[in-house]
XYZ file of N, CA, C and O in Angstrom:
824
model
N 71.374 20.677 -56.403
C 71.836 19.407 -57.228
C 72.055 20.195 -58.445
O 71.371 21.021 -59.178
N 73.226 19.605 -59.101
C 73.498 20.286 -60.472
C 72.825 19.360 -61.610
O 72.595 18.326 -61.709
N 72.423 20.522 -62.813
C 71.970 20.033 -63.916
C 72.975 19.584 -65.045
O 73.942 20.219 -64.920
N 72.549 18.319 -65.683
C 73.193 17.836 -66.798
C 72.550 18.078 -68.096
O 71.275 17.516 -68.179
N 73.150 18.760 -69.129
C 72.548 18.655 -70.277
C 72.396 17.600 -71.245
O 73.407 16.787 -71.196
N 71.269 17.160 -71.864
C 71.289 16.019 -72.642
C 70.998 16.334 -74.127
O 70.322 17.452 -74.349
N 71.364 15.344 -74.954
C 70.881 15.347 -76.266
C 70.426 14.132 -76.710
O 70.288 13.256 -76.030
N 69.762 14.191 -77.551
C 68.879 12.833 -78.188
C 69.671 12.185 -79.045
O 70.159 12.574 -80.401
N 70.250 10.958 -78.632
C 70.987 9.894 -79.276
C 70.163 9.187 -80.440
O 70.690 8.986 -81.514
N 68.960 9.127 -80.208
C 68.196 8.318 -80.983
C 67.069 7.539 -80.465
O 66.793 7.576 -79.151
N 66.261 6.667 -81.192
C 65.213 5.917 -80.839
C 65.419 4.434 -81.469
O 65.661 4.411 -82.400
N 65.263 3.577 -80.403
C 65.379 1.936 -80.717
C 64.086 1.327 -80.569
O 63.383 1.602 -79.988
N 64.113 0.746 -81.474
C 62.626 -0.308 -81.715
C 63.189 -1.798 -81.312
O 63.938 -2.467 -81.570
N 62.328 -2.441 -80.558
C 62.401 -3.694 -80.184
C 61.973 -4.637 -81.064
O 60.752 -4.550 -81.792
N 62.781 -5.497 -81.646
C 62.568 -6.651 -82.618
C 61.435 -7.661 -81.989
O 60.836 -8.335 -82.874
N 61.436 -8.012 -80.762
C 60.867 -9.003 -80.200
C 59.537 -8.461 -79.436
O 58.588 -9.241 -79.328
N 59.593 -7.353 -79.052
C 58.366 -7.051 -78.137
C 57.844 -5.654 -78.842
O 58.165 -4.700 -79.027
N 56.614 -6.303 -79.242
C 55.813 -5.459 -80.235
C 55.273 -3.852 -79.753
O 54.737 -3.992 -78.409
N 55.616 -2.742 -80.297
C 55.232 -1.475 -80.023
C 56.112 -0.958 -78.877
O 55.894 0.060 -78.160
N 57.310 -1.609 -78.403
C 58.216 -1.189 -77.465
C 59.321 -0.300 -78.121
O 59.949 -0.794 -78.973
N 59.638 0.615 -77.589
C 60.613 1.515 -78.182
C 61.571 2.221 -76.797
O 61.022 2.413 -75.774
N 62.802 2.617 -76.998
C 63.557 3.156 -76.074
C 64.149 4.484 -76.630
O 64.828 4.540 -77.627
N 63.757 5.541 -75.905
C 64.510 7.028 -76.305
C 65.685 6.952 -75.541
O 65.991 6.840 -74.446
N 66.891 7.094 -76.472
C 68.213 7.071 -75.767
C 68.739 8.733 -75.882
O 68.987 9.386 -76.721
N 68.763 9.127 -74.493
C 69.364 10.526 -74.462
C 70.851 10.469 -73.944
O 71.198 9.494 -73.436
N 71.623 11.262 -74.492
C 73.161 11.218 -74.337
C 73.754 12.508 -73.545
O 73.104 13.501 -73.723
N 74.592 12.200 -72.507
C 75.113 13.272 -71.899
C 75.986 14.169 -72.733
O 76.779 13.454 -73.457
N 75.763 15.501 -72.779
C 76.327 16.283 -73.491
C 77.930 16.373 -73.455
O 78.935 16.334 -74.256
N 78.235 16.518 -72.155
C 79.487 16.610 -71.670
C 80.181 15.472 -70.983
O 80.976 15.451 -70.125
N 79.770 14.237 -71.428
C 80.246 12.930 -71.123
C 80.004 11.836 -71.857
O 79.113 11.955 -72.821
N 80.083 10.660 -71.510
C 79.726 9.427 -72.206
C 78.536 8.596 -71.666
O 78.198 7.649 -72.333
N 77.967 8.978 -70.686
C 76.680 8.478 -69.959
C 75.560 8.536 -70.948
O 75.277 9.480 -71.742
N 74.522 7.586 -71.155
C 73.296 7.665 -71.844
C 72.280 7.196 -71.184
O 72.289 6.296 -70.171
N 71.077 8.027 -71.261
C 69.924 7.500 -70.353
C 68.910 7.159 -71.278
O 68.320 7.629 -71.923
N 68.567 5.921 -71.142
C 67.575 5.176 -71.811
C 66.029 5.334 -71.121
O 66.080 5.105 -70.167
N 65.038 5.569 -71.729
C 63.714 5.708 -71.238
C 62.738 4.811 -72.329
O 62.708 5.169 -73.436
N 62.193 3.887 -71.773
C 61.041 3.342 -72.589
C 59.940 3.802 -72.860
O 59.440 4.420 -71.895
N 59.559 4.237 -74.045
C 58.219 5.029 -74.207
C 57.345 4.241 -75.286
O 57.800 3.216 -75.599
N 56.287 4.666 -75.357
C 55.257 4.144 -76.406
C 55.274 4.343 -77.775
O 56.212 5.505 -78.148
N 54.632 3.619 -78.664
C 54.618 4.035 -79.957
C 54.393 5.429 -80.384
O 54.932 5.884 -81.361
N 53.317 5.832 -80.105
C 52.758 7.291 -80.382
C 53.695 8.145 -80.124
O 53.927 9.031 -80.927
N 54.262 8.175 -79.120
C 55.293 9.131 -78.574
C 56.632 9.034 -79.315
O 57.245 9.957 -79.760
N 57.161 7.904 -79.623
C 58.195 7.598 -80.465
C 58.106 8.205 -81.801
O 59.052 8.697 -82.522
N 56.622 7.961 -82.411
C 56.609 8.334 -83.764
C 56.570 9.999 -83.618
O 57.167 10.625 -84.530
N 56.209 10.660 -82.999
C 56.291 12.288 -82.697
C 57.439 12.734 -82.468
O 57.818 13.869 -83.023
N 58.370 11.899 -81.533
C 59.740 12.418 -81.503
C 60.691 12.187 -82.773
O 61.405 12.960 -83.186
N 60.461 11.069 -83.349
C 60.917 10.809 -84.672
C 60.757 11.637 -85.733
O 61.541 12.218 -86.444
N 59.508 12.226 -85.914
C 59.033 13.065 -86.775
C 59.723 14.557 -86.721
O 60.146 15.108 -87.439
N 59.932 14.887 -85.279
C 60.413 16.275 -84.954
C 62.044 16.024 -85.207
O 62.698 17.055 -85.717
N 62.657 14.761 -85.158
C 63.989 14.652 -85.408
C 64.479 14.825 -87.005
O 65.292 15.304 -87.015
N 63.440 14.271 -87.813
C 63.614 14.198 -89.099
C 62.893 15.517 -89.673
O 61.727 15.590 -89.943
N 63.860 16.469 -89.892
C 63.058 17.692 -90.271
C 62.540 17.844 -91.555
O 61.694 18.744 -92.061
N 62.836 16.948 -92.546
C 62.382 16.766 -93.837
C 60.972 16.298 -93.665
O 60.242 16.392 -94.778
N 60.308 15.564 -92.889
C 59.104 15.096 -92.690
C 58.313 15.909 -92.030
O 58.403 16.402 -91.203
N 57.099 16.266 -92.847
C 56.255 17.345 -92.435
C 54.810 16.693 -92.630
O 54.243 16.458 -93.968
N 54.055 16.278 -91.672
C 52.648 15.761 -91.708
C 51.789 16.866 -92.477
O 52.053 18.024 -92.168
N 50.959 16.245 -93.215
C 49.791 17.022 -93.923
C 48.967 17.868 -92.966
O 48.581 18.934 -93.064
N 48.797 17.314 -91.760
C 47.998 18.128 -90.723
C 48.599 17.989 -89.403
O 49.840 16.882 -89.336
N 48.712 19.154 -88.397
C 49.507 19.052 -87.535
C 49.228 17.727 -86.433
O 48.083 17.522 -86.101
N 50.216 17.192 -85.889
C 50.033 16.123 -84.686
C 49.748 16.945 -83.560
O 49.978 18.154 -83.636
N 49.457 16.389 -82.420
C 49.351 16.844 -81.230
C 50.273 17.694 -80.839
O 49.933 18.841 -80.163
N 51.617 17.318 -80.721
C 52.724 18.187 -80.345
C 52.769 19.395 -81.185
O 53.046 20.564 -80.900
N 52.418 19.057 -82.582
C 52.747 20.323 -83.311
C 51.378 21.435 -82.797
O 51.671 22.513 -83.140
N 50.299 20.787 -82.793
C 48.951 21.766 -82.504
C 49.313 22.428 -80.989
O 49.086 23.734 -80.960
N 49.778 21.714 -80.164
C 50.358 22.268 -79.014
C 51.205 23.641 -79.236
O 51.247 24.690 -78.464
N 52.470 23.318 -79.849
C 53.280 24.675 -80.286
C 52.560 25.761 -81.026
O 52.717 26.702 -80.705
N 51.584 25.407 -82.017
C 50.954 26.327 -82.558
C 50.023 27.279 -81.694
O 49.960 28.321 -81.903
N 49.463 26.287 -80.821
C 48.826 27.045 -79.701
C 49.392 27.882 -79.063
O 49.116 28.998 -78.766
N 50.595 27.487 -78.416
C 51.430 28.085 -77.523
C 51.953 29.504 -78.120
O 52.062 30.458 -77.551
N 52.566 29.290 -79.512
C 53.185 30.650 -80.012
C 51.977 31.645 -80.478
O 52.321 32.756 -80.401
N 50.509 31.159 -80.716
C 49.758 32.117 -80.918
C 49.448 33.065 -79.737
O 48.966 34.117 -79.790
N 49.622 32.313 -78.697
C 49.505 33.082 -77.278
C 50.789 33.730 -76.680
O 50.962 33.756 -75.438
N 51.945 33.592 -77.546
C 53.188 34.177 -77.099
C 53.819 33.296 -76.052
O 54.287 33.881 -75.101
N 53.568 31.953 -75.986
C 54.309 31.064 -74.649
C 55.264 30.370 -75.355
O 55.131 30.000 -76.634
N 56.399 30.523 -74.812
C 57.479 29.702 -75.155
C 57.810 28.598 -74.219
O 57.760 28.731 -73.097
N 58.542 27.532 -74.803
C 59.089 26.299 -73.822
C 60.613 26.808 -73.705
O 61.238 26.680 -74.643
N 60.888 27.214 -72.565
C 62.314 27.464 -72.242
C 63.436 26.336 -71.986
O 64.463 26.279 -72.486
N 62.833 25.408 -71.494
C 63.753 24.082 -71.106
C 62.818 23.006 -70.623
O 61.787 23.367 -70.106
N 63.372 21.725 -70.696
C 62.822 20.639 -70.037
C 63.675 19.979 -69.073
O 64.917 19.968 -69.437
N 63.093 19.742 -67.993
C 64.176 19.065 -67.103
C 63.428 17.571 -66.474
O 62.022 17.691 -65.902
N 64.037 16.608 -66.685
C 63.686 15.121 -66.054
C 64.195 15.211 -64.632
O 65.266 15.279 -64.249
N 63.425 15.513 -63.660
C 63.559 16.032 -62.387
C 63.376 14.903 -61.284
O 64.031 15.018 -60.202
N 62.802 13.770 -61.774
C 62.632 12.716 -60.601
C 62.548 11.397 -61.129
O 62.016 11.039 -62.220
N 63.190 10.487 -60.409
C 62.940 8.995 -61.081
C 62.504 8.111 -59.551
O 63.464 8.224 -58.872
N 61.399 7.850 -59.755
C 60.721 7.071 -58.538
C 60.234 5.924 -58.982
O 59.415 5.651 -60.045
N 60.802 4.835 -58.212
C 60.173 3.273 -58.632
C 60.375 2.701 -60.151
O 59.310 2.501 -60.725
N 61.357 3.417 -60.891
C 61.469 3.141 -62.259
C 60.703 4.208 -63.109
O 60.837 3.901 -64.430
N 60.252 5.033 -62.548
C 59.373 5.971 -63.386
C 59.982 7.291 -63.566
O 60.205 7.962 -62.323
N 60.054 7.972 -64.591
C 60.713 9.324 -64.838
C 59.708 10.209 -64.770
O 58.395 10.038 -65.331
N 60.072 11.395 -64.270
C 58.960 12.525 -63.812
C 59.741 13.565 -64.788
O 60.856 13.805 -64.516
N 59.098 14.608 -65.598
C 59.765 15.792 -66.044
C 58.887 16.996 -66.024
O 57.517 17.001 -65.857
N 59.381 18.039 -66.099
C 58.753 19.373 -66.018
C 59.032 20.338 -67.359
O 60.407 20.142 -67.954
N 58.081 20.902 -67.847
C 58.157 21.847 -68.812
C 58.328 23.302 -68.308
O 57.523 23.557 -67.725
N 59.443 23.994 -68.474
C 59.689 25.253 -68.182
C 59.250 26.359 -69.104
O 59.666 26.494 -70.095
N 57.894 27.003 -68.837
C 57.433 28.032 -70.084
C 57.560 29.210 -69.693
O 57.587 29.597 -68.404
N 57.628 30.146 -70.541
C 57.511 31.601 -70.273
C 56.628 32.255 -71.113
O 56.457 32.181 -72.370
N 55.946 33.466 -70.437
C 55.167 34.333 -71.073
C 55.015 35.578 -70.404
O 54.769 35.615 -69.196
N 55.225 36.723 -71.195
C 55.539 37.905 -70.787
C 56.247 38.044 -69.681
O 56.215 38.610 -68.352
N 57.410 37.193 -69.947
C 58.854 37.319 -68.755
C 58.306 36.517 -67.293
O 58.906 36.758 -66.416
N 57.269 35.894 -67.583
C 56.703 35.042 -66.199
C 56.956 33.625 -66.557
O 56.672 33.044 -67.611
N 57.756 32.693 -65.773
C 57.942 31.467 -65.830
C 56.776 30.775 -65.217
O 56.488 31.073 -64.206
N 56.433 29.743 -65.842
C 55.400 28.524 -65.097
C 56.149 27.242 -65.465
O 56.759 26.929 -66.489
N 55.812 26.307 -64.288
C 56.516 24.961 -64.541
C 55.209 23.855 -64.739
O 54.049 23.961 -63.788
N 55.115 23.162 -65.869
C 54.317 22.321 -66.030
C 54.611 20.953 -65.964
O 55.597 20.612 -66.680
N 53.762 20.035 -65.195
C 54.258 18.564 -65.046
C 53.886 18.172 -66.444
O 52.895 18.200 -67.085
N 54.704 17.101 -67.082
C 54.398 16.397 -68.190
C 55.109 14.958 -68.267
O 55.871 14.723 -67.415
N 54.778 14.113 -68.874
C 55.348 12.881 -69.253
C 56.584 13.142 -70.161
O 56.744 14.043 -70.861
N 57.715 12.298 -69.659
C 59.073 12.616 -70.281
C 59.090 12.872 -71.824
O 59.693 13.680 -72.633
N 58.114 11.754 -72.670
C 58.281 11.920 -74.037
C 57.583 12.975 -74.454
O 57.949 13.747 -75.474
N 56.523 13.356 -73.886
C 55.650 14.702 -74.470
C 56.644 15.923 -74.161
O 56.719 16.722 -74.978
N 57.147 16.006 -73.058
C 58.027 17.124 -72.780
C 59.168 17.138 -73.917
O 59.608 18.294 -74.203
N 59.888 16.002 -74.308
C 61.146 16.006 -75.040
C 60.303 16.337 -76.726
O 61.114 16.908 -77.274
N 59.167 15.846 -76.923
C 58.436 16.238 -78.142
C 58.336 17.755 -78.257
O 58.638 18.282 -79.525
N 58.040 18.346 -77.466
C 57.939 19.764 -77.246
C 59.148 20.280 -77.285
O 59.177 21.497 -77.908
N 60.254 20.110 -76.609
C 61.277 20.412 -76.371
C 62.245 20.556 -77.898
O 62.716 21.708 -78.471
N 61.946 19.379 -78.514
C 62.456 19.486 -80.032
C 62.049 20.629 -80.943
O 62.452 21.375 -81.674
N 60.591 20.718 -80.714
C 59.785 21.540 -81.487
C 59.919 23.045 -81.467
O 59.839 23.916 -82.224
N 60.550 23.305 -79.968
C 60.786 24.757 -79.763
C 62.259 24.855 -79.722
O 62.799 25.890 -79.423
N 62.900 24.016 -80.005
C 64.526 23.821 -79.940
C 65.049 24.285 -78.391
O 65.958 25.126 -78.452
N 64.396 23.720 -77.500
C 64.578 24.002 -76.225
C 65.711 23.077 -75.488
O 65.591 21.949 -75.850
N 66.579 23.226 -74.667
C 67.442 22.321 -74.014
C 66.905 21.259 -73.188
O 65.775 21.605 -72.576
N 67.412 20.096 -73.134
C 66.701 19.196 -72.177
C 67.931 18.741 -70.930
O 68.944 18.589 -71.300
N 67.432 18.966 -69.571
C 68.278 18.720 -68.807
C 67.926 17.454 -67.775
O 66.840 17.276 -67.913
N 68.591 16.764 -67.068
C 68.507 16.076 -65.690
C 69.321 16.473 -64.781
O 70.309 17.174 -65.006
N 69.004 16.080 -63.559
C 69.882 16.102 -62.533
C 71.261 15.017 -62.279
O 70.768 13.884 -62.709
N 71.972 15.510 -62.022
C 73.421 14.660 -61.832
C 73.037 13.378 -61.228
O 73.348 12.151 -61.599
N 72.174 13.515 -60.141
C 71.866 12.138 -59.239
C 71.117 11.204 -59.949
O 71.265 10.024 -59.950
N 70.269 11.605 -61.007
C 69.400 10.653 -61.733
C 70.218 10.139 -62.820
O 70.113 8.860 -63.075
N 70.963 10.906 -63.415
C 71.938 10.234 -64.501
C 72.833 9.298 -63.802
O 73.372 8.200 -64.372
N 73.290 9.542 -62.655
C 74.415 8.490 -61.790
C 73.574 7.459 -61.599
O 74.180 6.095 -61.687
N 72.145 7.520 -61.289
C 71.405 6.171 -60.935
C 70.913 5.399 -62.054
O 70.923 4.244 -62.092
N 70.356 6.164 -63.275
C 69.887 5.406 -64.339
C 70.792 5.606 -65.608
O 70.397 4.631 -66.843
N 71.831 6.232 -65.584
C 72.658 6.496 -66.896
C 73.465 5.184 -67.011
O 73.899 4.645 -65.889
N 73.656 4.906 -68.180
C 74.851 3.795 -68.643
C 75.609 4.125 -69.649
O 75.497 5.045 -70.388
N 76.650 3.038 -69.744
C 77.518 3.074 -70.674
C 77.267 2.059 -71.566
O 77.600 1.029 -71.711
N 76.512 2.429 -72.890
C 76.102 1.414 -73.840
C 77.140 0.508 -74.451
O 76.944 -0.813 -74.598
N 78.503 1.223 -74.709
C 79.386 0.295 -75.329
C 80.356 -0.186 -74.218
O 81.392 -0.827 -74.942
N 80.267 0.001 -73.055
C 81.347 -0.440 -72.319
C 80.682 -1.268 -71.142
O 81.331 -0.984 -69.856
N 79.571 -1.890 -71.231
C 79.084 -2.700 -70.038
C 78.884 -4.092 -70.540
O 78.301 -4.079 -71.726
N 78.833 -4.955 -69.643
C 78.542 -6.508 -70.024
C 76.929 -6.703 -70.111
O 76.539 -7.667 -70.616
N 76.164 -5.718 -69.527
C 74.670 -5.978 -69.676
C 74.090 -5.832 -71.040
O 73.278 -5.940 -71.384
N 74.778 -4.770 -71.774
C 74.314 -4.435 -73.142
C 75.225 -4.892 -74.378
O 76.548 -4.796 -74.196
N 74.656 -5.248 -75.472
C 75.507 -5.493 -76.609
C 76.204 -4.486 -77.014
O 75.550 -3.055 -76.821
N 77.077 -4.316 -78.101
C 77.688 -3.261 -78.600
C 76.727 -2.410 -79.534
O 76.770 -1.317 -79.695
N 75.695 -3.132 -80.153
C 74.684 -2.507 -80.920
C 73.684 -1.533 -80.189
O 73.071 -2.260 -79.289
N 73.669 -0.483 -80.364
C 72.726 0.479 -79.371
C 71.426 0.408 -79.687
O 70.635 0.644 -79.098
N 71.014 -0.319 -80.757
C 69.563 -0.672 -81.106
C 69.157 -1.870 -80.323
O 67.954 -2.145 -80.355
N 69.804 -2.366 -79.400
C 69.546 -3.573 -78.618
C 68.497 -3.284 -77.350
O 68.936 -3.173 -76.165
N 67.549 -2.715 -77.682
C 66.181 -2.513 -76.914
C 66.117 -3.710 -76.038
O 65.287 -3.600 -74.743
N 65.785 -4.863 -76.721
C 65.318 -5.865 -75.734
C 66.293 -6.412 -74.607
O 65.835 -6.801 -73.617
N 67.394 -5.862 -74.900
C 68.504 -5.941 -73.624
C 67.888 -5.236 -72.428
O 67.853 -5.379 -71.160
N 67.536 -3.878 -72.871
C 67.358 -2.867 -72.033
C 65.763 -3.338 -71.267
O 65.600 -3.203 -70.189
N 64.799 -3.691 -72.131
C 63.411 -4.138 -71.598
C 63.675 -5.212 -70.690
O 62.799 -5.511 -70.033
N 64.655 -6.094 -70.818
C 64.681 -7.189 -70.038
C 65.370 -6.970 -68.639
O 65.412 -7.896 -67.903
N 65.543 -5.672 -68.485
C 66.120 -5.182 -67.091
C 65.221 -4.143 -66.384
O 65.520 -3.075 -66.470
N 63.568 -4.682 -66.164
C 62.852 -3.515 -65.652
C 63.473 -2.815 -64.655
O 62.839 -1.702 -64.309
N 64.115 -3.359 -63.570
C 64.694 -2.776 -62.322
C 65.773 -2.023 -62.651
O 66.043 -0.943 -61.802
N 66.493 -1.936 -63.873
C 67.753 -0.967 -64.080
C 67.346 -0.012 -64.921
O 67.859 1.128 -64.655
N 66.214 -0.201 -65.934
C 66.069 0.894 -66.973
C 64.623 1.606 -66.782
O 63.776 0.839 -66.333
N 64.808 2.941 -66.643
C 63.437 3.636 -66.434
C 62.641 3.695 -67.576
O 62.765 3.765 -68.684
N 61.088 3.950 -67.002
C 60.002 4.018 -67.894
C 59.551 5.389 -67.639
O 59.879 6.147 -66.839
N 58.425 5.851 -68.537
C 57.896 7.077 -68.348
C 56.472 6.993 -67.786
O 55.575 7.917 -67.424
N 55.954 5.517 -67.669
C 54.617 5.404 -67.093
C 54.723 4.561 -65.991
O 55.815 3.565 -65.779
N 53.606 4.342 -65.164
C 53.782 3.427 -63.861
C 53.241 2.097 -64.345
O 52.288 1.817 -64.749
N 54.509 1.354 -64.627
C 54.303 0.037 -65.307
C 53.641 -0.880 -64.245
O 53.221 -1.786 -64.813
N 53.431 -0.633 -62.876
C 52.475 -1.382 -62.326
C 51.183 -1.527 -62.521
O 50.323 -2.350 -62.648
N 50.631 -0.185 -63.156
C 49.411 0.204 -63.396
C 49.112 -0.805 -64.618
O 48.167 -1.514 -64.832
N 49.976 -0.742 -65.577
C 49.745 -1.115 -67.011
C 49.803 -2.837 -66.832
O 49.123 -3.599 -67.317
N 50.924 -3.118 -66.048
C 51.141 -4.761 -65.831
C 50.172 -5.239 -65.306
O 49.627 -6.400 -65.670
N 49.630 -5.059 -63.895
C 48.875 -5.816 -63.117
C 47.388 -5.828 -63.218
O 46.655 -6.533 -63.338
N 47.173 -4.338 -63.832
C 45.927 -4.224 -64.205
C 45.313 -4.698 -65.643
O 44.324 -5.168 -65.879
N 46.132 -4.434 -66.671
C 45.748 -4.599 -67.892
C 46.464 -5.441 -68.616
O 46.066 -6.021 -69.894
N 47.329 -6.272 -68.041
C 47.979 -7.216 -68.888
C 47.334 -8.603 -69.288
O 47.635 -9.038 -70.192
N 46.400 -8.778 -68.381
C 45.634 -9.999 -68.734
C 44.479 -9.890 -69.569
O 43.585 -10.673 -69.910
N 44.210 -8.511 -69.909
C 42.980 -8.303 -70.720
C 43.445 -8.410 -72.449
O 44.354 -8.509 -72.732
N 42.394 -8.863 -73.056
C 42.327 -9.008 -74.298
C 42.463 -7.524 -75.176
O 42.036 -6.633 -74.552
N 42.920 -7.648 -76.417
C 42.571 -6.363 -77.016
C 41.443 -5.867 -77.225
O 41.128 -4.491 -77.144
N 40.346 -6.636 -77.360
C 39.069 -6.386 -77.653
C 38.617 -5.647 -76.127
O 37.827 -4.305 -76.121
N 38.970 -6.300 -75.119
C 38.521 -5.635 -73.687
C 39.390 -4.472 -73.391
O 38.657 -3.597 -72.855
N 40.615 -4.241 -73.977
C 41.427 -3.008 -73.902
C 40.704 -1.972 -74.491
O 40.625 -0.806 -74.019
N 40.406 -2.271 -75.803
C 39.621 -1.179 -76.625
C 38.200 -0.692 -75.931
O 38.018 0.440 -76.121
N 37.622 -1.626 -75.389
C 36.284 -1.267 -74.641
C 36.424 -0.460 -73.402
O 35.838 0.672 -73.143
N 37.566 -0.679 -72.730
C 38.043 -0.006 -71.586
C 38.370 1.575 -71.939
O 38.252 2.420 -71.306
N 39.115 1.446 -73.099
C 39.793 2.888 -73.620
C 38.554 3.628 -74.090
O 38.612 4.871 -73.539
N 37.505 2.942 -74.599
C 36.419 3.962 -75.145
C 35.688 4.343 -73.698
O 35.254 5.781 -73.644
N 35.503 3.477 -72.757
C 34.903 3.752 -71.635
C 35.500 4.854 -70.928
O 34.770 5.729 -70.380
N 36.847 4.856 -70.665
C 37.696 5.879 -70.278
C 37.620 7.243 -70.861
O 37.493 8.258 -69.971
N 37.590 7.421 -72.127
C 37.420 8.507 -72.765
C 36.073 9.067 -72.640
O 35.974 10.294 -72.641
N 35.128 8.231 -72.637
C 33.577 8.819 -72.405
C 33.631 9.511 -71.266
O 33.213 10.408 -70.846
N 34.455 8.932 -70.143
C 34.207 9.387 -68.630
C 35.124 10.450 -68.509
O 35.217 11.072 -67.389
N 35.936 10.862 -69.508
C 36.791 11.844 -69.471
C 38.099 11.569 -68.522
O 38.768 12.514 -68.005
N 38.307 10.335 -68.523
C 39.509 9.774 -67.473
C 40.671 9.608 -68.520
O 40.933 8.652 -68.871
N 41.336 10.815 -68.753
C 42.408 10.792 -69.718
C 43.555 10.129 -69.243
O 44.500 9.642 -69.828
N 43.721 10.151 -68.047
C 45.159 9.640 -67.440
C 44.918 8.076 -67.485
O 46.048 7.305 -67.974
N 43.770 7.537 -67.374
C 43.566 5.998 -67.494
C 43.411 5.670 -68.857
O 43.919 4.557 -69.308
N 42.894 6.536 -69.468
C 42.909 6.012 -71.021
C 44.388 6.053 -71.636
O 44.936 5.199 -72.470
N 45.416 6.840 -71.222
C 46.591 7.010 -71.666
C 47.215 5.766 -71.389
O 48.204 4.890 -72.172
N 47.167 5.042 -70.130
C 47.791 3.977 -69.788
C 47.166 2.845 -70.362
O 47.881 1.803 -70.575
N 45.925 2.763 -70.796
C 45.374 1.645 -71.598
C 45.880 1.587 -72.847
O 46.317 0.494 -73.309
N 45.966 2.879 -73.643
C 46.653 2.967 -74.897
C 47.994 2.404 -74.884
O 48.459 1.864 -75.742
N 48.740 2.795 -73.736
C 50.144 2.350 -73.619
C 50.592 0.822 -73.570
O 51.091 0.129 -74.181
N 49.189 0.324 -72.849
C 49.270 -1.414 -72.783
C 48.879 -1.890 -74.301
O 49.688 -2.892 -74.662
N 47.911 -1.102 -75.055
C 47.617 -1.572 -76.295
C 48.796 -1.480 -77.257
O 49.137 -2.420 -78.207
N 49.647 -0.467 -77.075
C 50.743 -0.092 -77.931
C 51.868 -1.189 -77.604
O 52.452 -1.685 -78.847
N 51.729 -1.853 -76.420
C 52.996 -2.849 -76.501
C 52.550 -4.236 -76.977
O 53.553 -4.872 -77.286
N 51.234 -4.287 -77.396
C 51.002 -5.614 -78.164
C 51.378 -5.563 -79.568
O 51.094 -6.587 -80.208
């Protein structure tokens, strides 16, 4: 399968769905775009990396990861969005240390936030772009305004996410914010960080 290089077109915010963002990736040698629905915290980290003039007073999580990696001579060579299953994107970070490559599984937004900080290229496979890529300005499904995230979110079967939306939707959608916060604290106490991340994503949607 051939790899397709992507660039970051931008981040769109939903005017009607609180906490919902879409990361828009652009095919470098073509016109297709790959929208990925991400959470608010991840969108903030990517936006800060895109805005070179914004420097937080203390390192954010992805900045800390970069500082840690550089201290131990680890570099991020590239990021690959390698799989799309049931509307969920899966990505890998290709790292190198002492000329030895390692592949690390990561959420797509985390991988891209790190790729930006390491100035590393972002790729996906052609079959994924053919399946999930769109022409934002040339399709009846979307308005000409590329910030029309609400149209993207209204088509969950067409546009991909980076989290298992069945977990967030069926398990947590009926919970109140207070209940979600209590579940989040319990998950953190139990060191169940995967569950905590899903609860946090549900809270960010509200």
